[in-house]
Amino acid sequence: MRAFIHRRVAVIAQGIGDVLLIGSVGSGETLRIKQFLTRNGHPFKYLDLDRDADVRQLLDRFRVEPADIPVVICRGEAVLKNPSNQEIADCLGFNKGIDYTHRRDVVIVGAGPAGLAAAVYAASEGLDVLVIEASSPGGQAGSSSRIENYLGFPTGISGRELAGRAYAQAQKFGAEVMIAKGAAELVCENNAYGVRLDDTVTIPARTVVIATGARYHRPSLENLCQFEGAGVYYNATFMEAQLCEGDDVIVVGGANSAGQAALFLSQTVRHVHLLVRSSGLSASMSRYLIRRIEETPTIQVKTKTEIVALEGTEHLERVQWRDSTGAVTSHDLKHVFLMTGADANTGWLNGRVALDAKGFIKTGRDLTKEDLAAARWPADRSPYLLETSLPGVFAVGDVRCGSVKRVASAVGEGSIAVSFVHRALAE
Ligand SMILES: Cc1cc2nc3c(=O)[nH]c(=O)nc-3n(C[C@H](O)[C@H](O)[C@H](O)COP(=O)(O)OP(=O)(O)OC[C@H]3O[C@@H](n4cnc5c(N)ncnc54)[C@H](O)[C@@H]3O)c2cc1C
C-alpha cells in the first residue's frame, strides 16, 4: 500500500500518464476536467493553448479545432472534445468490471468522508459494498485546502490527500467505487431496495447508506454561471490558488470554510477582501480562525458588504459590491471565492424518506410518530440511530438533519452506521 501510494504521488507530480488535456487557462470547462482528474488521483499532462506554441500543431495532428477545446486525449487514441466527467470515466475505465446486477449487502450513495468511512468499515468487516459517487471521491472535504481539526494530523492535511487515502483504503478492503455516476432514485419494492442510476440501471441492495452531503449556496447574481470556473470558485485549493497568484481576491462568507479559504489564499495572493453580510465574524467562525485573520495584514474583513454585480466577457474582470453605508463601488478583481453554506443533496430521493423543513434527512429519534406513520414504518422496533424512515436505509454526514458539518463527525457517522447495517442485515 505504501509503495502504491508513493508511486501514484510521483506519477501525478510528474504528469506521467495516459491522459493529455489541452485547454485554456480562462476556461471553466478546462478547470472542471482538471479538477475531475486531479480529484480522482489520475495523472495527466496539461498543455495550454494560450501559452504553448506547439499546441496548435498537436491539435492539427488530431484534427481538432481550437473551438473544440478542452480536449482530452486518452492513451494517444481516443480524442474527447469537451467531454463530460462520465465520458472521461468511461474512456479511462474507472468503472470497468463493476457488476450492476449483483445484490450488495450495502450500497453507499456518495463518496465524501461519510460515505468513504462507511465503505472502509463495511468492507473491512466483510460486507459486500458498492459506493456510487456522482463526481469524484472526497466530497466537499476533497475541495478543502487544509483541514486542521481532523484528529491525528497536527500540521493539517489537504482534503485531496485525505480523500485519496480514504479511497485507497476503501478499495484495499474490497469496496467497489463507481465514479461519475449519480443515484437518480431510491427504489423500494416489496421490501427490497435498489438504487437507480441516471442511465436507468438499478443496483439491488439489501441495505442503503445515504451520504450525499450538501451543495453550496449560490447568491442570486444574474450572470453567476457565466463566471463559474472563470473567476468564480467554490473551492480554494492549491489549483485555484495558482490561478490567482499575486492578484487581489474576494472571499465571500462568514463561516469556517470562508476563514480557511482567506488564510490559505493570503499565502499566495496580494490581498484578500473577506466580504461578510453580517456585522461580524464571531457568531459564525471559530475563534482560532478569527484570531489568525486579525493577525494577517493582507486580509481585510468587510462587514455588512455583499456583491451586487459581476462583470467581464470570457473571464471575470470587475466586481461591484455594496458596503455597510449602502454605497455601490466597482473594483477590478478577477477572482471571487464563494464560501456561503450549502443545501442538502436530497432531491434525488423524491420524498422517499422523511426530511426536515430544510430538506435534510431525519434519522433515529428525530423521526416523530407522524413521520413514521406517514412512511408506513413496518418494523416492531423504533428506528436505529442514523436509520431513516425506511428500515435498513441509513443517512450519515452533512445530508442528515442535525449533523455537525465537520469531517470528523461525517467519518464518525459513516463508521457508526455500519454497526446498524449489520443489525438490519440480521433481521
Ligand atoms: C471548502 C470547505 C472547507 C472545509 N473545511 C473543513 C475543515 O477544515 N474541517 C472540518 O471538519 N470540516 C470542513 N468542511 C466541512 C466538511 O468538508 C464536510 O462536513 C464533510 O465533507 C461532509 O462529508 P459528507 O460525506 O457528509 O458530504 P460531502 O463531503 O458533501 O460528500 C457528499 C458526496 O456525495 C456525492 N453525491 C451527491 N449527490 C449524489 C448522488 N445523487 N449520487 C451519488 N453521489 C452523490 C457528492 O458528489 C459528494 O462527493 C469544509 C467544507 C468545505 C466546503
CSV table of C-alpha atoms and ligand atoms in Angstrom, one decimal:
chain,number,residue,atom,x,y,z
A,1,MET,CA,0.0,0.0,0.0
A,2,ARG,CA,2.8,2.4,0.9
A,3,ALA,CA,4.6,1.6,-2.4
A,4,PHE,CA,1.3,2.1,-4.3
A,5,ILE,CA,0.7,5.5,-2.7
A,6,HIS,CA,4.2,6.8,-3.2
A,7,ARG,CA,4.3,5.6,-6.8
A,8,ARG,CA,1.0,7.3,-7.5
A,9,VAL,CA,2.1,10.6,-5.9
A,10,ALA,CA,5.2,10.5,-8.0
A,11,VAL,CA,3.5,9.9,-11.3
A,12,ILE,CA,0.9,12.6,-10.5
A,13,ALA,CA,3.6,15.1,-9.6
A,14,GLN,CA,5.5,14.4,-12.9
A,15,GLY,CA,2.3,14.3,-15.0
A,16,ILE,CA,3.3,10.8,-16.3
A,17,GLY,CA,0.2,9.0,-17.6
A,18,ASP,CA,-2.1,8.1,-20.4
A,19,VAL,CA,-4.1,11.4,-20.5
A,20,LEU,CA,-3.3,14.6,-22.3
A,21,LEU,CA,-5.5,17.6,-21.5
A,22,ILE,CA,-5.4,20.5,-23.9
A,23,GLY,CA,-7.2,23.5,-22.6
A,24,SER,CA,-7.1,27.2,-21.9
A,25,VAL,CA,-6.4,28.9,-18.6
A,26,GLY,CA,-9.5,31.1,-18.7
A,27,SER,CA,-11.9,28.3,-19.5
A,28,GLY,CA,-14.3,26.9,-16.8
A,29,GLU,CA,-14.6,23.6,-18.6
A,30,THR,CA,-10.8,23.1,-18.6
A,31,LEU,CA,-10.9,23.7,-14.8
A,32,ARG,CA,-13.7,21.2,-14.4
A,33,ILE,CA,-11.8,18.5,-16.2
A,34,LYS,CA,-8.5,19.3,-14.3
A,35,GLN,CA,-10.5,19.1,-11.1
A,36,PHE,CA,-12.1,15.8,-12.0
A,37,LEU,CA,-8.8,14.1,-13.0
A,38,THR,CA,-6.9,15.6,-10.0
A,39,ARG,CA,-9.6,14.6,-7.5
A,40,ASN,CA,-9.7,11.1,-8.9
A,41,GLY,CA,-5.9,10.9,-8.5
A,42,HIS,CA,-5.4,10.3,-12.2
A,43,PRO,CA,-2.1,11.6,-13.6
A,44,PHE,CA,-2.3,13.8,-16.7
A,45,LYS,CA,-0.2,16.1,-18.7
A,46,TYR,CA,-1.7,19.6,-19.4
A,47,LEU,CA,-1.0,21.8,-22.4
A,48,ASP,CA,-2.3,25.3,-22.6
A,49,LEU,CA,-3.5,26.6,-25.9
A,50,ASP,CA,-2.8,30.2,-24.9
A,51,ARG,CA,0.7,29.6,-23.5
A,52,ASP,CA,2.2,26.8,-25.5
A,53,ALA,CA,3.1,27.5,-29.1
A,54,ASP,CA,3.4,23.8,-30.1
A,55,VAL,CA,-0.2,23.0,-29.1
A,56,ARG,CA,-1.6,24.2,-32.4
A,57,GLN,CA,0.5,21.6,-34.3
A,58,LEU,CA,-0.7,18.9,-31.9
A,59,LEU,CA,-4.3,19.9,-32.4
A,60,ASP,CA,-3.8,19.7,-36.2
A,61,ARG,CA,-2.4,16.2,-35.8
A,62,PHE,CA,-5.6,15.1,-34.1
A,63,ARG,CA,-7.8,17.1,-36.4
A,64,VAL,CA,-9.1,19.3,-33.6
A,65,GLU,CA,-10.2,22.9,-34.0
A,66,PRO,CA,-9.2,25.4,-31.2
A,67,ALA,CA,-13.0,25.9,-30.7
A,68,ASP,CA,-13.3,22.2,-29.6
A,69,ILE,CA,-11.1,22.6,-26.5
A,70,PRO,CA,-10.9,21.5,-23.8
A,71,VAL,CA,-9.8,18.2,-25.4
A,72,VAL,CA,-8.8,15.0,-23.6
A,73,ILE,CA,-6.6,12.6,-25.5
A,74,CYS,CA,-6.8,9.2,-23.8
A,75,ARG,CA,-3.9,6.8,-24.4
A,76,GLY,CA,-2.9,8.7,-27.6
A,77,GLU,CA,-6.0,7.1,-29.2
A,78,ALA,CA,-9.4,8.5,-28.2
A,79,VAL,CA,-9.9,12.2,-28.7
A,80,LEU,CA,-12.7,13.5,-26.5
A,81,LYS,CA,-13.9,17.1,-27.2
A,82,ASN,CA,-15.1,18.9,-24.1
A,83,PRO,CA,-16.2,15.6,-22.6
A,84,SER,CA,-18.4,15.2,-19.5
A,85,ASN,CA,-16.9,13.7,-16.4
A,86,GLN,CA,-18.8,10.4,-17.1
A,87,GLU,CA,-17.3,10.2,-20.7
A,88,ILE,CA,-13.8,10.6,-19.2
A,89,ALA,CA,-14.5,8.0,-16.6
A,90,ASP,CA,-15.8,5.6,-19.2
A,91,CYS,CA,-12.9,6.2,-21.5
A,92,LEU,CA,-10.3,5.6,-18.7
A,93,GLY,CA,-12.2,2.5,-17.5
A,94,PHE,CA,-12.8,3.9,-14.0
A,95,ASN,CA,-15.9,1.7,-13.6
A,96,LYS,CA,-14.7,-1.3,-15.6
A,97,GLY,CA,-15.7,-4.6,-14.2
A,98,ILE,CA,-18.4,-3.4,-11.8
A,99,ASP,CA,-21.4,-5.8,-11.8
A,100,TYR,CA,-24.7,-3.8,-11.9
A,101,THR,CA,-26.9,-6.8,-11.3
A,102,HIS,CA,-25.5,-8.3,-8.2
A,103,ARG,CA,-27.4,-7.6,-4.9
A,104,ARG,CA,-25.0,-5.9,-2.4
A,105,ASP,CA,-25.1,-6.1,1.3
A,106,VAL,CA,-24.9,-2.3,1.3
A,107,VAL,CA,-24.9,0.3,-1.4
A,108,ILE,CA,-23.5,3.6,-0.2
A,109,VAL,CA,-24.5,6.7,-2.1
A,110,GLY,CA,-21.9,9.4,-2.0
A,111,ALA,CA,-18.1,9.1,-1.5
A,112,GLY,CA,-17.4,12.1,0.7
A,113,PRO,CA,-15.8,11.5,4.1
A,114,ALA,CA,-19.1,9.9,5.5
A,115,GLY,CA,-19.5,7.5,2.5
A,116,LEU,CA,-15.9,6.5,2.4
A,117,ALA,CA,-15.8,5.9,6.1
A,118,ALA,CA,-18.9,3.7,5.8
A,119,ALA,CA,-17.2,1.9,2.9
A,120,VAL,CA,-13.9,1.3,4.8
A,121,TYR,CA,-15.7,-0.1,7.9
A,122,ALA,CA,-18.3,-2.2,6.0
A,123,ALA,CA,-15.7,-3.7,3.6
A,124,SER,CA,-13.2,-4.3,6.4
A,125,GLU,CA,-16.0,-6.2,8.3
A,126,GLY,CA,-16.6,-8.5,5.4
A,127,LEU,CA,-19.7,-6.9,3.8
A,128,ASP,CA,-20.2,-6.7,0.1
A,129,VAL,CA,-20.0,-3.0,-0.6
A,130,LEU,CA,-20.6,-0.7,-3.6
A,131,VAL,CA,-20.2,3.1,-3.4
A,132,ILE,CA,-21.9,5.3,-6.0
A,133,GLU,CA,-20.3,8.7,-6.5
A,134,ALA,CA,-21.8,11.3,-8.8
A,135,SER,CA,-18.5,13.2,-9.2
A,136,SER,CA,-15.1,12.3,-7.5
A,137,PRO,CA,-14.3,10.7,-4.1
A,138,GLY,CA,-13.7,13.2,-1.3
A,139,GLY,CA,-16.9,15.3,-1.5
A,140,GLN,CA,-16.7,18.8,0.0
A,141,ALA,CA,-13.7,17.8,2.1
A,142,GLY,CA,-11.9,16.9,-1.0
A,143,SER,CA,-12.0,20.5,-2.0
A,144,SER,CA,-10.7,21.8,1.3
A,145,SER,CA,-7.3,23.3,1.0
A,146,ARG,CA,-6.2,22.3,4.6
A,147,ILE,CA,-8.2,20.5,7.3
A,148,GLU,CA,-6.5,21.4,10.6
A,149,ASN,CA,-9.0,20.0,13.0
A,150,TYR,CA,-9.1,16.3,12.0
A,151,LEU,CA,-7.7,14.1,14.7
A,152,GLY,CA,-4.2,12.8,14.1
A,153,PHE,CA,-3.0,15.4,11.7
A,154,PRO,CA,-1.4,18.1,13.9
A,155,THR,CA,0.0,20.0,10.9
A,156,GLY,CA,-3.2,19.6,9.0
A,157,ILE,CA,-3.9,17.6,5.8
A,158,SER,CA,-5.3,18.7,2.5
A,159,GLY,CA,-8.8,17.5,1.7
A,160,ARG,CA,-7.5,15.9,-1.5
A,161,GLU,CA,-4.8,13.9,0.4
A,162,LEU,CA,-7.3,12.7,3.0
A,163,ALA,CA,-9.8,11.7,0.3
A,164,GLY,CA,-7.1,9.9,-1.7
A,165,ARG,CA,-6.0,7.9,1.3
A,166,ALA,CA,-9.6,7.0,2.2
A,167,TYR,CA,-10.4,6.0,-1.3
A,168,ALA,CA,-7.3,3.7,-1.5
A,169,GLN,CA,-8.2,2.3,2.0
A,170,ALA,CA,-11.8,1.5,1.0
A,171,GLN,CA,-10.5,-0.3,-2.2
A,172,LYS,CA,-7.9,-2.1,-0.2
A,173,PHE,CA,-10.7,-3.8,1.9
A,174,GLY,CA,-12.6,-4.7,-1.3
A,175,ALA,CA,-15.2,-1.9,-1.6
A,176,GLU,CA,-16.0,-1.1,-5.2
A,177,VAL,CA,-16.4,2.6,-6.0
A,178,MET,CA,-18.3,3.7,-9.0
A,179,ILE,CA,-17.2,7.2,-10.2
A,180,ALA,CA,-19.1,9.9,-12.1
A,181,LYS,CA,-22.5,8.1,-11.8
A,182,GLY,CA,-25.2,9.7,-9.8
A,183,ALA,CA,-28.0,8.0,-8.0
A,184,ALA,CA,-31.3,9.1,-9.6
A,185,GLU,CA,-33.8,7.3,-7.4
A,186,LEU,CA,-34.1,5.2,-4.3
A,187,VAL,CA,-36.3,2.3,-5.3
A,188,CYS,CA,-38.3,0.3,-2.7
A,189,GLU,CA,-40.4,-2.6,-4.0
A,190,ASN,CA,-41.7,-5.4,-1.8
A,191,ASN,CA,-39.3,-4.5,1.0
A,192,ALA,CA,-36.3,-4.8,-1.4
A,193,TYR,CA,-34.2,-1.8,-2.2
A,194,GLY,CA,-32.4,-0.6,-5.2
A,195,VAL,CA,-30.6,2.5,-6.3
A,196,ARG,CA,-31.4,3.6,-9.8
A,197,LEU,CA,-28.6,5.3,-11.7
A,198,ASP,CA,-29.0,8.1,-14.3
A,199,ASP,CA,-28.9,5.6,-17.2
A,200,THR,CA,-31.9,3.6,-15.8
A,201,VAL,CA,-29.7,0.8,-14.4
A,202,THR,CA,-31.0,-0.2,-10.9
A,203,ILE,CA,-28.5,-1.7,-8.5
A,204,PRO,CA,-30.1,-4.0,-6.0
A,205,ALA,CA,-29.2,-3.6,-2.3
A,206,ARG,CA,-30.0,-5.3,1.0
A,207,THR,CA,-29.3,-2.0,2.9
A,208,VAL,CA,-28.5,1.5,1.7
A,209,VAL,CA,-26.4,4.2,3.3
A,210,ILE,CA,-27.2,7.8,2.0
A,211,ALA,CA,-24.1,10.0,2.3
A,212,THR,CA,-24.8,12.6,-0.4
A,213,GLY,CA,-23.8,15.6,1.6
A,214,ALA,CA,-24.8,19.1,0.7
A,215,ARG,CA,-24.2,21.6,-2.1
A,216,TYR,CA,-23.1,25.3,-2.0
A,217,HIS,CA,-25.4,28.2,-1.8
A,218,ARG,CA,-25.3,30.3,-4.9
A,219,PRO,CA,-26.0,34.0,-4.5
A,220,SER,CA,-28.7,35.3,-6.9
A,221,LEU,CA,-26.4,37.2,-9.2
A,222,GLU,CA,-27.7,37.4,-12.8
A,223,ASN,CA,-24.6,36.1,-14.7
A,224,LEU,CA,-23.1,34.0,-12.0
A,225,CYS,CA,-22.9,30.8,-14.0
A,226,GLN,CA,-21.1,32.6,-16.8
A,227,PHE,CA,-18.1,33.1,-14.5
A,228,GLU,CA,-18.2,29.8,-12.6
A,229,GLY,CA,-14.7,28.3,-13.0
A,230,ALA,CA,-13.8,31.5,-14.9
A,231,GLY,CA,-13.3,33.8,-11.9
A,232,VAL,CA,-15.9,32.4,-9.5
A,233,TYR,CA,-14.9,29.4,-7.5
A,234,TYR,CA,-16.5,27.3,-4.7
A,235,ASN,CA,-13.2,25.8,-3.6
A,236,ALA,CA,-9.9,27.3,-2.5
A,237,THR,CA,-7.3,24.6,-3.2
A,238,PHE,CA,-3.8,24.7,-4.5
A,239,MET,CA,-5.1,24.6,-8.0
A,240,GLU,CA,-7.3,27.8,-7.7
A,241,ALA,CA,-4.6,29.5,-5.7
A,242,GLN,CA,-2.2,29.1,-8.7
A,243,LEU,CA,-4.8,30.8,-10.9
A,244,CYS,CA,-4.8,34.0,-8.8
A,245,GLU,CA,-1.2,34.2,-7.6
A,246,GLY,CA,-0.2,37.8,-6.9
A,247,ASP,CA,-3.7,39.2,-7.6
A,248,ASP,CA,-6.3,40.6,-5.3
A,249,VAL,CA,-9.2,38.2,-4.5
A,250,ILE,CA,-12.6,38.3,-2.8
A,251,VAL,CA,-13.7,35.6,-0.4
A,252,VAL,CA,-17.4,35.7,0.5
A,253,GLY,CA,-18.8,34.1,3.7
A,254,GLY,CA,-18.5,34.3,7.4
A,255,ALA,CA,-18.2,30.7,8.4
A,256,ASN,CA,-15.1,28.5,8.9
A,257,SER,CA,-14.8,27.5,5.3
A,258,ALA,CA,-14.5,31.2,4.3
A,259,GLY,CA,-12.0,31.8,7.0
A,260,GLN,CA,-9.8,28.9,6.0
A,261,ALA,CA,-10.0,30.0,2.3
A,262,ALA,CA,-9.0,33.5,3.2
A,263,LEU,CA,-6.0,32.4,5.2
A,264,PHE,CA,-4.9,29.8,2.6
A,265,LEU,CA,-5.2,32.3,-0.3
A,266,SER,CA,-3.4,35.0,1.7
A,267,GLN,CA,-0.2,33.0,1.3
A,268,THR,CA,-0.1,33.5,-2.5
A,269,VAL,CA,-2.3,36.4,-3.4
A,270,ARG,CA,-1.6,40.1,-2.9
A,271,HIS,CA,-4.7,40.9,-0.9
A,272,VAL,CA,-7.9,39.1,0.3
A,273,HIS,CA,-11.2,41.0,0.8
A,274,LEU,CA,-13.3,38.9,3.1
A,275,LEU,CA,-16.9,40.0,2.5
A,276,VAL,CA,-19.4,39.2,5.2
A,277,ARG,CA,-23.1,40.0,5.1
A,278,SER,CA,-23.5,40.2,8.9
A,279,SER,CA,-21.9,42.7,11.3
A,280,GLY,CA,-19.0,40.4,12.3
A,281,LEU,CA,-17.4,37.0,12.3
A,282,SER,CA,-17.8,36.0,15.9
A,283,ALA,CA,-21.2,34.3,15.6
A,284,SER,CA,-20.3,32.1,12.7
A,285,MET,CA,-16.5,31.4,12.7
A,286,SER,CA,-14.2,29.5,15.1
A,287,ARG,CA,-12.2,31.8,17.4
A,288,TYR,CA,-8.8,30.4,16.3
A,289,LEU,CA,-9.6,31.4,12.7
A,290,ILE,CA,-10.8,34.9,13.6
A,291,ARG,CA,-7.5,35.4,15.5
A,292,ARG,CA,-5.4,34.3,12.6
A,293,ILE,CA,-7.3,36.5,10.2
A,294,GLU,CA,-6.8,39.5,12.5
A,295,GLU,CA,-3.1,38.7,12.6
A,296,THR,CA,-2.8,38.6,8.8
A,297,PRO,CA,-2.4,42.1,7.4
A,298,THR,CA,-3.2,41.1,3.8
A,299,ILE,CA,-6.8,40.1,4.8
A,300,GLN,CA,-9.3,42.8,5.2
A,301,VAL,CA,-12.7,42.0,6.6
A,302,LYS,CA,-15.6,44.0,5.2
A,303,THR,CA,-18.7,43.5,7.2
A,304,LYS,CA,-22.3,44.2,6.0
A,305,THR,CA,-21.0,44.1,2.5
A,306,GLU,CA,-22.2,42.0,-0.4
A,307,ILE,CA,-21.6,41.6,-4.1
A,308,VAL,CA,-24.2,43.0,-6.3
A,309,ALA,CA,-22.8,42.5,-9.8
A,310,LEU,CA,-20.2,40.6,-11.7
A,311,GLU,CA,-18.7,42.0,-15.0
A,312,GLY,CA,-16.5,40.6,-17.7
A,313,THR,CA,-16.6,38.8,-21.0
A,314,GLU,CA,-14.9,35.4,-21.0
A,315,HIS,CA,-13.4,35.8,-17.6
A,316,LEU,CA,-14.5,37.8,-14.6
A,317,GLU,CA,-12.9,41.3,-14.8
A,318,ARG,CA,-14.8,43.5,-12.3
A,319,VAL,CA,-17.0,43.2,-9.2
A,320,GLN,CA,-19.4,45.6,-7.7
A,321,TRP,CA,-20.2,45.4,-4.1
A,322,ARG,CA,-22.5,47.3,-1.7
A,323,ASP,CA,-20.8,48.3,1.6
A,324,SER,CA,-22.2,49.0,5.0
A,325,THR,CA,-23.0,52.6,4.1
A,326,GLY,CA,-25.2,51.4,1.2
A,327,ALA,CA,-22.7,52.7,-1.4
A,328,VAL,CA,-22.0,50.6,-4.5
A,329,THR,CA,-18.5,50.6,-5.8
A,330,SER,CA,-16.7,48.9,-8.7
A,331,HIS,CA,-13.4,47.0,-8.3
A,332,ASP,CA,-11.0,45.5,-10.8
A,333,LEU,CA,-11.0,42.0,-9.3
A,334,LYS,CA,-10.8,38.8,-11.3
A,335,HIS,CA,-11.3,36.1,-8.6
A,336,VAL,CA,-14.2,35.5,-6.2
A,337,PHE,CA,-14.4,32.6,-3.9
A,338,LEU,CA,-18.0,31.8,-2.7
A,339,MET,CA,-18.0,30.1,0.7
A,340,THR,CA,-21.6,30.7,1.7
A,341,GLY,CA,-23.0,27.4,3.0
A,342,ALA,CA,-24.9,24.6,1.5
A,343,ASP,CA,-28.3,22.8,0.9
A,344,ALA,CA,-28.8,19.0,1.3
A,345,ASN,CA,-28.4,16.8,-1.7
A,346,THR,CA,-31.7,15.0,-1.3
A,347,GLY,CA,-33.6,16.0,-4.5
A,348,TRP,CA,-32.9,12.6,-6.0
A,349,LEU,CA,-34.8,10.9,-3.1
A,350,ASN,CA,-38.1,12.4,-4.2
A,351,GLY,CA,-39.5,12.3,-0.7
A,352,ARG,CA,-38.9,8.6,-0.3
A,353,VAL,CA,-37.6,9.2,3.2
A,354,ALA,CA,-38.7,11.7,5.8
A,355,LEU,CA,-37.0,15.1,5.5
A,356,ASP,CA,-36.9,18.2,7.8
A,357,ALA,CA,-38.2,21.6,6.6
A,358,LYS,CA,-34.8,22.4,5.0
A,359,GLY,CA,-34.6,19.1,3.1
A,360,PHE,CA,-32.1,17.3,5.4
A,361,ILE,CA,-32.8,13.6,6.2
A,362,LYS,CA,-34.4,12.8,9.6
A,363,THR,CA,-33.0,9.8,11.4
A,364,GLY,CA,-33.3,7.9,14.7
A,365,ARG,CA,-35.0,9.8,17.4
A,366,ASP,CA,-35.6,12.9,15.2
A,367,LEU,CA,-38.3,10.8,13.4
A,368,THR,CA,-41.7,11.6,15.0
A,369,LYS,CA,-44.6,9.2,15.3
A,370,GLU,CA,-46.2,11.2,12.5
A,371,ASP,CA,-43.1,10.8,10.3
A,372,LEU,CA,-43.2,7.0,10.9
A,373,ALA,CA,-46.9,6.7,10.3
A,374,ALA,CA,-46.6,8.7,7.0
A,375,ALA,CA,-43.8,6.4,5.9
A,376,ARG,CA,-45.7,3.3,7.0
A,377,TRP,CA,-42.8,2.2,9.2
A,378,PRO,CA,-43.2,-1.6,9.1
A,379,ALA,CA,-40.9,-2.9,11.9
A,380,ASP,CA,-41.8,-3.6,15.5
A,381,ARG,CA,-38.8,-1.7,16.7
A,382,SER,CA,-38.1,2.1,16.6
A,383,PRO,CA,-35.5,3.3,14.0
A,384,TYR,CA,-31.9,2.8,15.0
A,385,LEU,CA,-29.5,5.7,15.4
A,386,LEU,CA,-28.9,7.1,11.9
A,387,GLU,CA,-31.7,5.0,10.4
A,388,THR,CA,-34.2,6.9,8.2
A,389,SER,CA,-38.0,6.4,8.0
A,390,LEU,CA,-37.2,3.3,5.8
A,391,PRO,CA,-35.8,0.3,7.8
A,392,GLY,CA,-32.3,-0.7,6.6
A,393,VAL,CA,-31.8,2.7,4.9
A,394,PHE,CA,-29.4,5.0,6.8
A,395,ALA,CA,-28.3,8.6,6.4
A,396,VAL,CA,-24.9,9.9,7.5
A,397,GLY,CA,-22.8,13.1,7.3
A,398,ASP,CA,-23.9,16.5,6.1
A,399,VAL,CA,-27.1,15.2,4.5
A,400,ARG,CA,-28.5,14.2,7.8
A,401,CYS,CA,-30.6,16.7,9.7
A,402,GLY,CA,-28.8,18.0,12.8
A,403,SER,CA,-25.4,16.8,11.6
A,404,VAL,CA,-22.4,18.8,12.8
A,405,LYS,CA,-21.0,19.5,9.3
A,406,ARG,CA,-17.4,18.5,10.1
A,407,VAL,CA,-15.1,15.9,8.5
A,408,ALA,CA,-14.6,14.1,11.8
A,409,SER,CA,-18.3,13.8,12.5
A,410,ALA,CA,-19.1,12.7,9.0
A,411,VAL,CA,-16.4,10.0,9.3
A,412,GLY,CA,-17.8,9.0,12.7
A,413,GLU,CA,-21.3,8.7,11.5
A,414,GLY,CA,-20.3,6.7,8.4
A,415,SER,CA,-18.5,4.2,10.6
A,416,ILE,CA,-21.2,4.0,13.3
A,417,ALA,CA,-23.9,3.3,10.7
A,418,VAL,CA,-22.1,0.1,9.7
A,419,SER,CA,-22.8,-1.5,13.1
A,420,PHE,CA,-26.6,-0.8,12.5
A,421,VAL,CA,-26.2,-2.1,8.9
A,422,HIS,CA,-25.1,-5.4,10.5
A,423,ARG,CA,-28.2,-5.5,12.7
A,424,ALA,CA,-30.5,-4.6,9.8
A,425,LEU,CA,-29.0,-7.4,7.7
A,426,ALA,CA,-29.5,-9.9,10.5
A,427,GLU,CA,-33.2,-9.1,10.8
B,1,LIG,C1,-14.2,24.5,1.4
B,1,LIG,C2,-14.5,23.6,2.6
B,1,LIG,C3,-13.7,23.5,3.7
B,1,LIG,C4,-14.0,22.7,4.8
B,1,LIG,N1,-13.1,22.6,5.8
B,1,LIG,C5,-13.4,21.8,6.9
B,1,LIG,C6,-12.4,21.6,7.9
B,1,LIG,O1,-11.3,22.1,7.9
B,1,LIG,N2,-12.7,20.8,8.9
B,1,LIG,C7,-13.9,20.1,9.0
B,1,LIG,O2,-14.1,19.4,9.9
B,1,LIG,N3,-14.9,20.3,8.0
B,1,LIG,C8,-14.6,21.1,6.9
B,1,LIG,N4,-15.5,21.3,6.0
B,1,LIG,C9,-16.8,20.6,6.1
B,1,LIG,C10,-16.6,19.1,5.6
B,1,LIG,O3,-16.0,19.1,4.4
B,1,LIG,C11,-18.0,18.4,5.5
B,1,LIG,O4,-18.7,18.5,6.7
B,1,LIG,C12,-17.8,17.0,5.0
B,1,LIG,O5,-17.2,16.9,3.8
B,1,LIG,C13,-19.2,16.3,4.9
B,1,LIG,O6,-19.0,15.0,4.5
B,1,LIG,P1,-20.1,14.1,3.7
B,1,LIG,O7,-19.5,12.9,3.3
B,1,LIG,O8,-21.3,14.1,4.6
B,1,LIG,O9,-20.6,15.0,2.5
B,1,LIG,P2,-19.8,15.6,1.2
B,1,LIG,O10,-18.4,15.9,1.6
B,1,LIG,O11,-20.7,16.7,0.8
B,1,LIG,O12,-19.9,14.4,0.2
B,1,LIG,C14,-21.1,14.0,-0.5
B,1,LIG,C15,-20.7,13.3,-1.7
B,1,LIG,O13,-21.9,12.7,-2.3
B,1,LIG,C16,-21.9,12.9,-3.7
B,1,LIG,N5,-23.3,12.9,-4.2
B,1,LIG,C17,-24.2,13.9,-4.1
B,1,LIG,N6,-25.3,13.5,-4.7
B,1,LIG,C18,-25.1,12.3,-5.2
B,1,LIG,C19,-26.0,11.4,-5.9
B,1,LIG,N7,-27.2,11.7,-6.2
B,1,LIG,N8,-25.4,10.2,-6.3
B,1,LIG,C20,-24.1,9.9,-6.0
B,1,LIG,N9,-23.3,10.7,-5.3
B,1,LIG,C21,-23.8,11.9,-4.9
B,1,LIG,C22,-21.1,14.2,-3.9
B,1,LIG,O14,-20.6,14.3,-5.2
B,1,LIG,C23,-20.1,14.1,-2.8
B,1,LIG,O15,-18.9,13.6,-3.3
B,1,LIG,C24,-15.2,22.0,4.8
B,1,LIG,C25,-16.1,22.2,3.8
B,1,LIG,C26,-15.8,23.0,2.7
B,1,LIG,C27,-16.8,23.1,1.5
